[in-house]
Amino acid sequence: LIRIVEQALAAGVKMVQYRSKQGTDKEKLNEAKQLASICKSHKALFIINDRVDLALAVDADGVHLGQSDLPTASARKILGSNRLIGRSTHCIEQLQEAEEEGCDYVGIGPIHETGIKPHTAPIGIQNLLTMTQATSLPCFAIGGINYSNLSELTSHGIKRIAVISAIINSKDPSVTSSKLLNNLS
């Protein structure tokens, strides 16, 4: 994972979200510390998925929360006002709630089917567009996005994406990251 993140950052990635569902807390802490250091050296934002405690422990730039995670107000109380809080949203009501709660950005999706969340139905491009137009928050399209379907998003003006499998499963994470970034600009 460390090597993959280093390659993605070298290619120009500006934000890394650490998402780990496996391992002990101690293992996650050690890995997150390494990633935080690498991100800082590349002047990239480092966000921790789900774990406010881990975000504080490694001095991350923020936390990304799912619908069943800690409420935004509680996370803000713990993190303070200087760190980012993002929230995953799957419908317009969740988006409006994230905005009302004071989230700094939202992830919208999944746009396509994804192995990361196989039991969550894709919302599709039209719902993504409706949601992005309903908020002033920065929006990241999430879920099943890769180089082969990216033009479908960019043709509608989508310029922020979050990807996992496209980079993690790539034979060359640096090249894949560069291709994705070039097609977003």
Coordinates of N, CA, C and O in Angstrom, one line a residue, residues 28-145:
K28 N -3.0 -0.5 11.9 CA -3.6 0.6 11.2 C -2.9 1.9 11.6 O -2.6 2.8 10.7
L29 N -2.6 2.1 12.9 CA -1.9 3.3 13.3 C -0.5 3.4 12.7 O -0.2 4.5 12.2
N30 N 0.2 2.3 12.7 CA 1.5 2.4 12.1 C 1.5 2.7 10.6 O 2.2 3.5 10.0
E31 N 0.5 2.1 9.9 CA 0.4 2.3 8.4 C -0.1 3.7 8.2 O 0.5 4.4 7.3
A32 N -1.0 4.2 9.0 CA -1.5 5.6 8.8 C -0.4 6.6 9.1 O -0.3 7.6 8.4
K33 N 0.4 6.4 10.1 CA 1.6 7.3 10.3 C 2.5 7.4 9.1 O 2.9 8.5 8.8
Q34 N 2.8 6.3 8.5 CA 3.7 6.3 7.3 C 3.0 7.0 6.2 O 3.6 7.9 5.6
L35 N 1.7 6.8 6.0 CA 1.0 7.4 4.9 C 0.9 8.9 5.2 O 1.0 9.7 4.2
A36 N 0.6 9.3 6.4 CA 0.5 10.7 6.7 C 1.8 11.5 6.4 O 1.8 12.6 5.9
S37 N 2.9 10.8 6.8 CA 4.3 11.4 6.5 C 4.5 11.6 5.0 O 5.0 12.6 4.6
I38 N 4.2 10.5 4.3 CA 4.4 10.6 2.8 C 3.5 11.7 2.2 O 4.0 12.4 1.3
C39 N 2.3 11.8 2.6 CA 1.4 12.8 2.1 C 1.9 14.2 2.4 O 1.8 15.1 1.6
K40 N 2.3 14.4 3.6 CA 2.9 15.7 4.0 C 4.1 16.1 3.1 O 4.2 17.2 2.7
S41 N 4.9 15.1 2.9 CA 6.1 15.4 2.1 C 5.7 15.7 0.6 O 6.5 16.4 -0.1
H42 N 4.6 15.3 0.2 CA 4.1 15.6 -1.2 C 3.1 16.8 -1.2 O 2.4 17.1 -2.2
K43 N 2.9 17.4 0.0 CA 1.9 18.5 0.2 C 0.5 18.0 -0.3 O -0.2 18.8 -0.9
A44 N 0.1 16.8 0.0 CA -1.2 16.3 -0.3 C -2.0 16.1 1.0 O -1.5 15.9 2.0
L45 N -3.3 16.3 0.8 CA -4.2 16.1 2.0 C -4.3 14.6 2.4 O -4.3 13.7 1.5
F46 N -4.3 14.3 3.6 CA -4.4 13.0 4.1 C -5.7 12.8 5.0 O -5.8 13.5 6.0
I47 N -6.6 12.0 4.5 CA -7.9 11.8 5.2 C -8.0 10.4 5.7 O -7.6 9.4 5.0
I48 N -8.6 10.2 6.9 CA -8.8 8.9 7.4 C -10.3 8.5 7.3 O -11.1 9.3 7.6
N49 N -10.5 7.3 6.8 CA -11.9 6.8 6.6 C -12.4 6.3 8.0 O -11.8 5.5 8.6
D50 N -13.6 6.8 8.4 CA -14.4 6.3 9.5 C -13.8 6.7 10.9 O -14.6 6.8 11.8
R51 N -12.5 6.8 11.1 CA -11.9 6.7 12.4 C -11.4 8.1 12.8 O -10.3 8.5 12.5
V52 N -12.2 8.8 13.6 CA -11.8 10.1 14.1 C -10.6 10.0 15.1 O -9.7 10.8 15.0
D53 N -10.6 9.0 15.9 CA -9.4 8.8 16.8 C -8.1 8.6 16.0 O -7.1 9.2 16.4
L54 N -8.2 7.8 15.0 CA -6.9 7.6 14.2 C -6.5 8.8 13.5 O -5.3 9.1 13.4
A55 N -7.5 9.6 13.0 CA -7.2 10.9 12.3 C -6.4 11.8 13.3 O -5.4 12.4 12.9
L56 N -6.9 11.9 14.5 CA -6.2 12.7 15.5 C -4.8 12.1 15.9 O -3.8 12.9 16.0
A57 N -4.7 10.8 16.0 CA -3.5 10.2 16.4 C -2.3 10.4 15.4 O -1.2 10.5 15.8
V58 N -2.7 10.6 14.1 CA -1.6 10.7 13.1 C -1.6 12.1 12.5 O -0.9 12.4 11.6
D59 N -2.4 13.0 13.1 CA -2.5 14.4 12.7 C -2.9 14.5 11.2 O -2.3 15.3 10.4
A60 N -3.9 13.7 10.9 CA -4.5 13.8 9.5 C -5.2 15.1 9.3 O -5.5 15.8 10.2
D61 N -5.4 15.4 8.0 CA -6.1 16.6 7.6 C -7.6 16.5 7.8 O -8.2 17.6 7.8
G62 N -8.1 15.3 8.0 CA -9.5 15.2 8.2 C -9.9 13.8 8.3 O -9.1 12.8 8.3
V63 N -11.3 13.6 8.3 CA -11.9 12.3 8.3 C -13.0 12.2 7.3 O -13.7 13.2 7.1
H64 N -13.2 11.0 6.8 CA -14.4 10.8 5.9 C -15.3 9.8 6.6 O -14.9 8.7 7.0
L65 N -16.6 10.2 6.7 CA -17.5 9.4 7.4 C -18.6 8.8 6.5 O -19.1 9.5 5.6
G66 N -19.0 7.6 6.9 CA -20.1 7.0 6.2 C -21.4 7.3 6.9 O -21.4 8.0 7.9
Q67 N -22.5 6.8 6.3 CA -23.8 7.1 6.9 C -24.0 6.5 8.3 O -24.8 7.1 9.1
S68 N -23.4 5.4 8.6 CA -23.5 4.8 9.9 C -22.4 5.2 10.9 O -22.4 4.6 12.0
D69 N -21.5 6.1 10.5 CA -20.4 6.5 11.4 C -20.9 7.6 12.3 O -22.0 8.0 12.3
L70 N -19.9 8.1 13.1 CA -20.2 9.2 14.1 C -20.9 10.4 13.4 O -20.6 10.7 12.3
P71 N -21.8 11.0 14.1 CA -22.5 12.2 13.6 C -21.5 13.3 13.4 O -20.5 13.4 14.1
T72 N -21.7 14.1 12.4 CA -20.8 15.2 12.0 C -20.5 16.1 13.2 O -19.4 16.5 13.5
A73 N -21.5 16.5 14.0 CA -21.3 17.4 15.1 C -20.4 16.8 16.2 O -19.5 17.5 16.7
S74 N -20.5 15.5 16.4 CA -19.6 14.8 17.4 C -18.2 14.8 16.8 O -17.2 15.0 17.5
A75 N -18.1 14.5 15.5 CA -16.7 14.4 14.9 C -16.1 15.8 15.0 O -14.9 15.9 15.3
R76 N -16.9 16.8 14.7 CA -16.4 18.2 14.7 C -15.9 18.6 16.1 O -14.9 19.3 16.3
K77 N -16.7 18.2 17.1 CA -16.3 18.5 18.5 C -15.0 17.9 18.9 O -14.2 18.5 19.6
I78 N -14.7 16.7 18.4 CA -13.5 16.0 18.7 C -12.3 16.5 17.8 O -11.2 16.8 18.3
L79 N -12.6 16.8 16.5 CA -11.5 17.2 15.6 C -11.2 18.7 15.6 O -10.1 19.1 15.3
G80 N -12.2 19.5 16.0 CA -12.0 20.9 16.0 C -12.4 21.5 14.6 O -12.8 20.7 13.7
S81 N -12.2 22.7 14.4 CA -12.6 23.4 13.2 C -11.5 23.4 12.1 O -11.8 23.8 11.0
N82 N -10.3 23.0 12.4 CA -9.2 23.1 11.5 C -9.0 21.8 10.6 O -8.2 21.8 9.7
R83 N -9.8 20.8 10.8 CA -9.7 19.6 10.0 C -11.0 19.4 9.2 O -12.1 19.8 9.6
L84 N -10.8 18.7 8.1 CA -11.9 18.5 7.1 C -12.8 17.3 7.6 O -12.3 16.4 8.2
I85 N -14.1 17.5 7.3 CA -15.0 16.3 7.5 C -15.8 16.1 6.3 O -16.4 17.1 5.8
G86 N -15.7 14.9 5.7 CA -16.4 14.6 4.5 C -17.4 13.5 4.9 O -17.3 12.8 5.9
R87 N -18.5 13.3 4.1 CA -19.5 12.3 4.3 C -19.9 11.7 3.0 O -20.1 12.3 2.0
S88 N -20.0 10.4 3.1 CA -20.6 9.6 1.9 C -22.1 9.8 1.9 O -22.8 9.7 2.9
T89 N -22.6 10.1 0.7 CA -24.0 10.3 0.5 C -24.5 9.5 -0.7 O -23.8 9.3 -1.7
H90 N -25.7 9.0 -0.6 CA -26.3 8.1 -1.6 C -27.6 8.6 -2.2 O -28.1 8.1 -3.1
C91 N -28.1 9.7 -1.6 CA -29.4 10.3 -2.1 C -29.4 11.8 -1.7 O -28.6 12.2 -0.9
I92 N -30.3 12.5 -2.3 CA -30.4 14.0 -2.1 C -30.6 14.3 -0.6 O -30.1 15.3 -0.1
E93 N -31.4 13.5 0.1 CA -31.7 13.8 1.5 C -30.4 13.7 2.3 O -30.2 14.5 3.2
Q94 N -29.6 12.7 2.1 CA -28.3 12.6 2.8 C -27.4 13.7 2.5 O -26.7 14.2 3.3
L95 N -27.4 14.1 1.2 CA -26.6 15.3 0.8 C -27.0 16.5 1.5 O -26.1 17.3 2.1
Q96 N -28.3 16.8 1.6 CA -28.8 18.0 2.3 C -28.4 17.9 3.8 O -28.1 18.9 4.4
E97 N -28.5 16.7 4.4 CA -28.2 16.6 5.8 C -26.7 16.9 6.0 O -26.3 17.6 6.9
A98 N -25.8 16.4 5.1 CA -24.4 16.6 5.2 C -24.1 18.1 5.2 O -23.3 18.6 5.9
E99 N -24.8 18.8 4.3 CA -24.6 20.2 4.1 C -25.1 21.0 5.4 O -24.4 21.8 5.9
E100 N -26.3 20.6 5.9 CA -26.8 21.2 7.1 C -25.9 21.0 8.3 O -25.8 21.8 9.2
E101 N -25.3 19.8 8.3 CA -24.4 19.5 9.5 C -23.1 20.2 9.4 O -22.3 20.1 10.4
G102 N -22.7 20.8 8.3 CA -21.5 21.5 8.2 C -20.3 20.7 7.7 O -19.2 21.0 8.0
C103 N -20.6 19.6 6.9 CA -19.5 18.9 6.3 C -18.8 19.8 5.3 O -19.3 20.7 4.8
D104 N -17.5 19.5 5.1 CA -16.7 20.3 4.2 C -16.8 19.8 2.8 O -16.5 20.6 1.9
Y105 N -17.1 18.6 2.6 CA -17.2 18.0 1.2 C -18.1 16.7 1.3 O -18.3 16.2 2.4
V106 N -18.5 16.2 0.2 CA -19.3 15.0 0.2 C -18.7 14.0 -0.9 O -18.2 14.5 -1.9
G107 N -18.9 12.8 -0.6 CA -18.7 11.7 -1.7 C -20.1 11.3 -2.1 O -21.0 11.2 -1.3
I108 N -20.3 11.2 -3.4 CA -21.6 10.9 -3.9 C -21.5 9.6 -4.7 O -20.7 9.5 -5.6
G109 N -22.3 8.6 -4.3 CA -22.3 7.3 -5.1 C -22.9 6.2 -4.2 O -23.5 6.4 -3.2
P110 N -22.6 5.0 -4.7 CA -21.7 4.6 -5.7 C -22.3 4.9 -7.1 O -23.5 4.7 -7.3
I111 N -21.5 5.4 -8.0 CA -21.9 5.7 -9.4 C -22.2 4.4 -10.1 O -23.2 4.2 -10.8
H112 N -21.2 3.5 -10.0 CA -21.3 2.2 -10.7 C -21.2 1.1 -9.6 O -20.8 1.4 -8.5
E113 N -21.4 -0.1 -10.0 CA -21.2 -1.3 -9.1 C -19.7 -1.3 -8.7 O -18.8 -0.9 -9.5
T114 N -19.5 -1.7 -7.5 CA -18.1 -1.7 -6.9 C -18.0 -2.9 -6.0 O -18.9 -3.2 -5.2
G115 N -16.8 -3.5 -6.1 CA -16.5 -4.7 -5.2 C -16.3 -4.2 -3.7 O -16.4 -5.0 -2.8
I116 N -16.0 -2.9 -3.6 CA -15.7 -2.4 -2.2 C -17.0 -2.4 -1.4 O -17.0 -2.7 -0.2
K117 N -18.1 -2.1 -2.0 CA -19.5 -2.0 -1.4 C -20.5 -2.8 -2.3 O -21.3 -2.2 -2.9
P118 N -20.3 -4.1 -2.3 CA -21.2 -4.9 -3.2 C -22.7 -4.9 -2.9 O -23.5 -5.2 -3.8
H119 N -23.1 -4.5 -1.7 CA -24.5 -4.5 -1.4 C -25.1 -3.2 -1.5 O -26.3 -3.0 -1.1
T120 N -24.4 -2.2 -2.0 CA -25.0 -0.9 -2.2 C -25.3 -0.7 -3.7 O -24.4 -0.7 -4.5
A121 N -26.5 -0.4 -4.0 CA -26.9 -0.2 -5.4 C -26.4 1.1 -6.0 O -26.3 2.1 -5.3
P122 N -25.9 1.0 -7.2 CA -25.4 2.2 -7.9 C -26.5 3.3 -8.1 O -27.6 2.9 -8.3
I123 N -26.1 4.5 -7.9 CA -27.1 5.6 -8.1 C -27.1 6.1 -9.5 O -28.1 6.8 -9.9
G124 N -26.1 5.9 -10.3 CA -26.0 6.3 -11.7 C -25.6 7.8 -11.9 O -25.6 8.6 -10.9
I125 N -25.4 8.1 -13.1 CA -24.9 9.4 -13.5 C -25.9 10.5 -13.3 O -25.6 11.6 -12.8
Q126 N -27.2 10.2 -13.6 CA -28.2 11.3 -13.6 C -28.4 11.7 -12.1 O -28.5 12.9 -11.8
N127 N -28.4 10.7 -11.2 CA -28.6 11.1 -9.8 C -27.4 11.9 -9.3 O -27.5 12.8 -8.5
L128 N -26.2 11.5 -9.7 CA -25.0 12.2 -9.4 C -25.1 13.7 -9.8 O -24.8 14.6 -9.0
L129 N -25.5 13.9 -11.1 CA -25.6 15.3 -11.6 C -26.7 16.1 -10.8 O -26.5 17.2 -10.5
T130 N -27.8 15.4 -10.5 CA -28.8 16.1 -9.7 C -28.3 16.5 -8.3 O -28.5 17.6 -7.9
M131 N -27.6 15.6 -7.7 CA -27.0 15.9 -6.4 C -25.9 17.0 -6.4 O -25.9 17.9 -5.6
T132 N -25.1 17.0 -7.4 CA -24.0 18.0 -7.5 C -24.6 19.4 -7.7 O -24.0 20.4 -7.3
Q133 N -25.7 19.4 -8.4 CA -26.3 20.7 -8.7 C -27.1 21.2 -7.5 O -27.5 22.4 -7.4
A134 N -27.4 20.4 -6.5 CA -28.2 20.7 -5.4 C -27.4 21.2 -4.2 O -27.9 21.5 -3.1
T135 N -26.1 21.3 -4.4 CA -25.2 21.7 -3.2 C -24.1 22.6 -3.7 O -23.7 22.6 -4.9
S136 N -23.6 23.4 -2.7 CA -22.4 24.2 -3.0 C -21.1 23.5 -2.5 O -20.0 24.0 -2.7
L137 N -21.3 22.4 -1.8 CA -20.2 21.7 -1.3 C -19.3 21.0 -2.4 O -19.9 20.6 -3.4
P138 N -18.0 20.9 -2.2 CA -17.3 20.1 -3.2 C -17.8 18.7 -3.2 O -18.0 18.1 -2.1
C139 N -18.0 18.1 -4.3 CA -18.5 16.8 -4.5 C -17.5 15.9 -5.2 O -16.9 16.2 -6.2
F140 N -17.3 14.7 -4.6 CA -16.5 13.6 -5.3 C -17.4 12.5 -5.7 O -18.1 11.9 -4.9
A141 N -17.3 12.1 -7.0 CA -18.0 11.0 -7.5 C -17.2 9.7 -7.0 O -16.0 9.7 -7.1
I142 N -18.0 8.8 -6.4 CA -17.3 7.6 -5.9 C -18.0 6.3 -6.4 O -19.2 6.3 -6.8
G143 N -17.3 5.2 -6.4 CA -17.8 3.9 -6.7 C -17.7 3.4 -8.1 O -18.4 3.9 -9.0
G144 N -16.8 2.5 -8.3 CA -16.6 1.8 -9.6 C -16.0 2.7 -10.7 O -16.2 2.3 -11.8
I145 N -15.4 3.7 -10.3 CA -14.8 4.7 -11.4 C -13.5 4.2 -11.8 O -12.6 3.8 -10.9

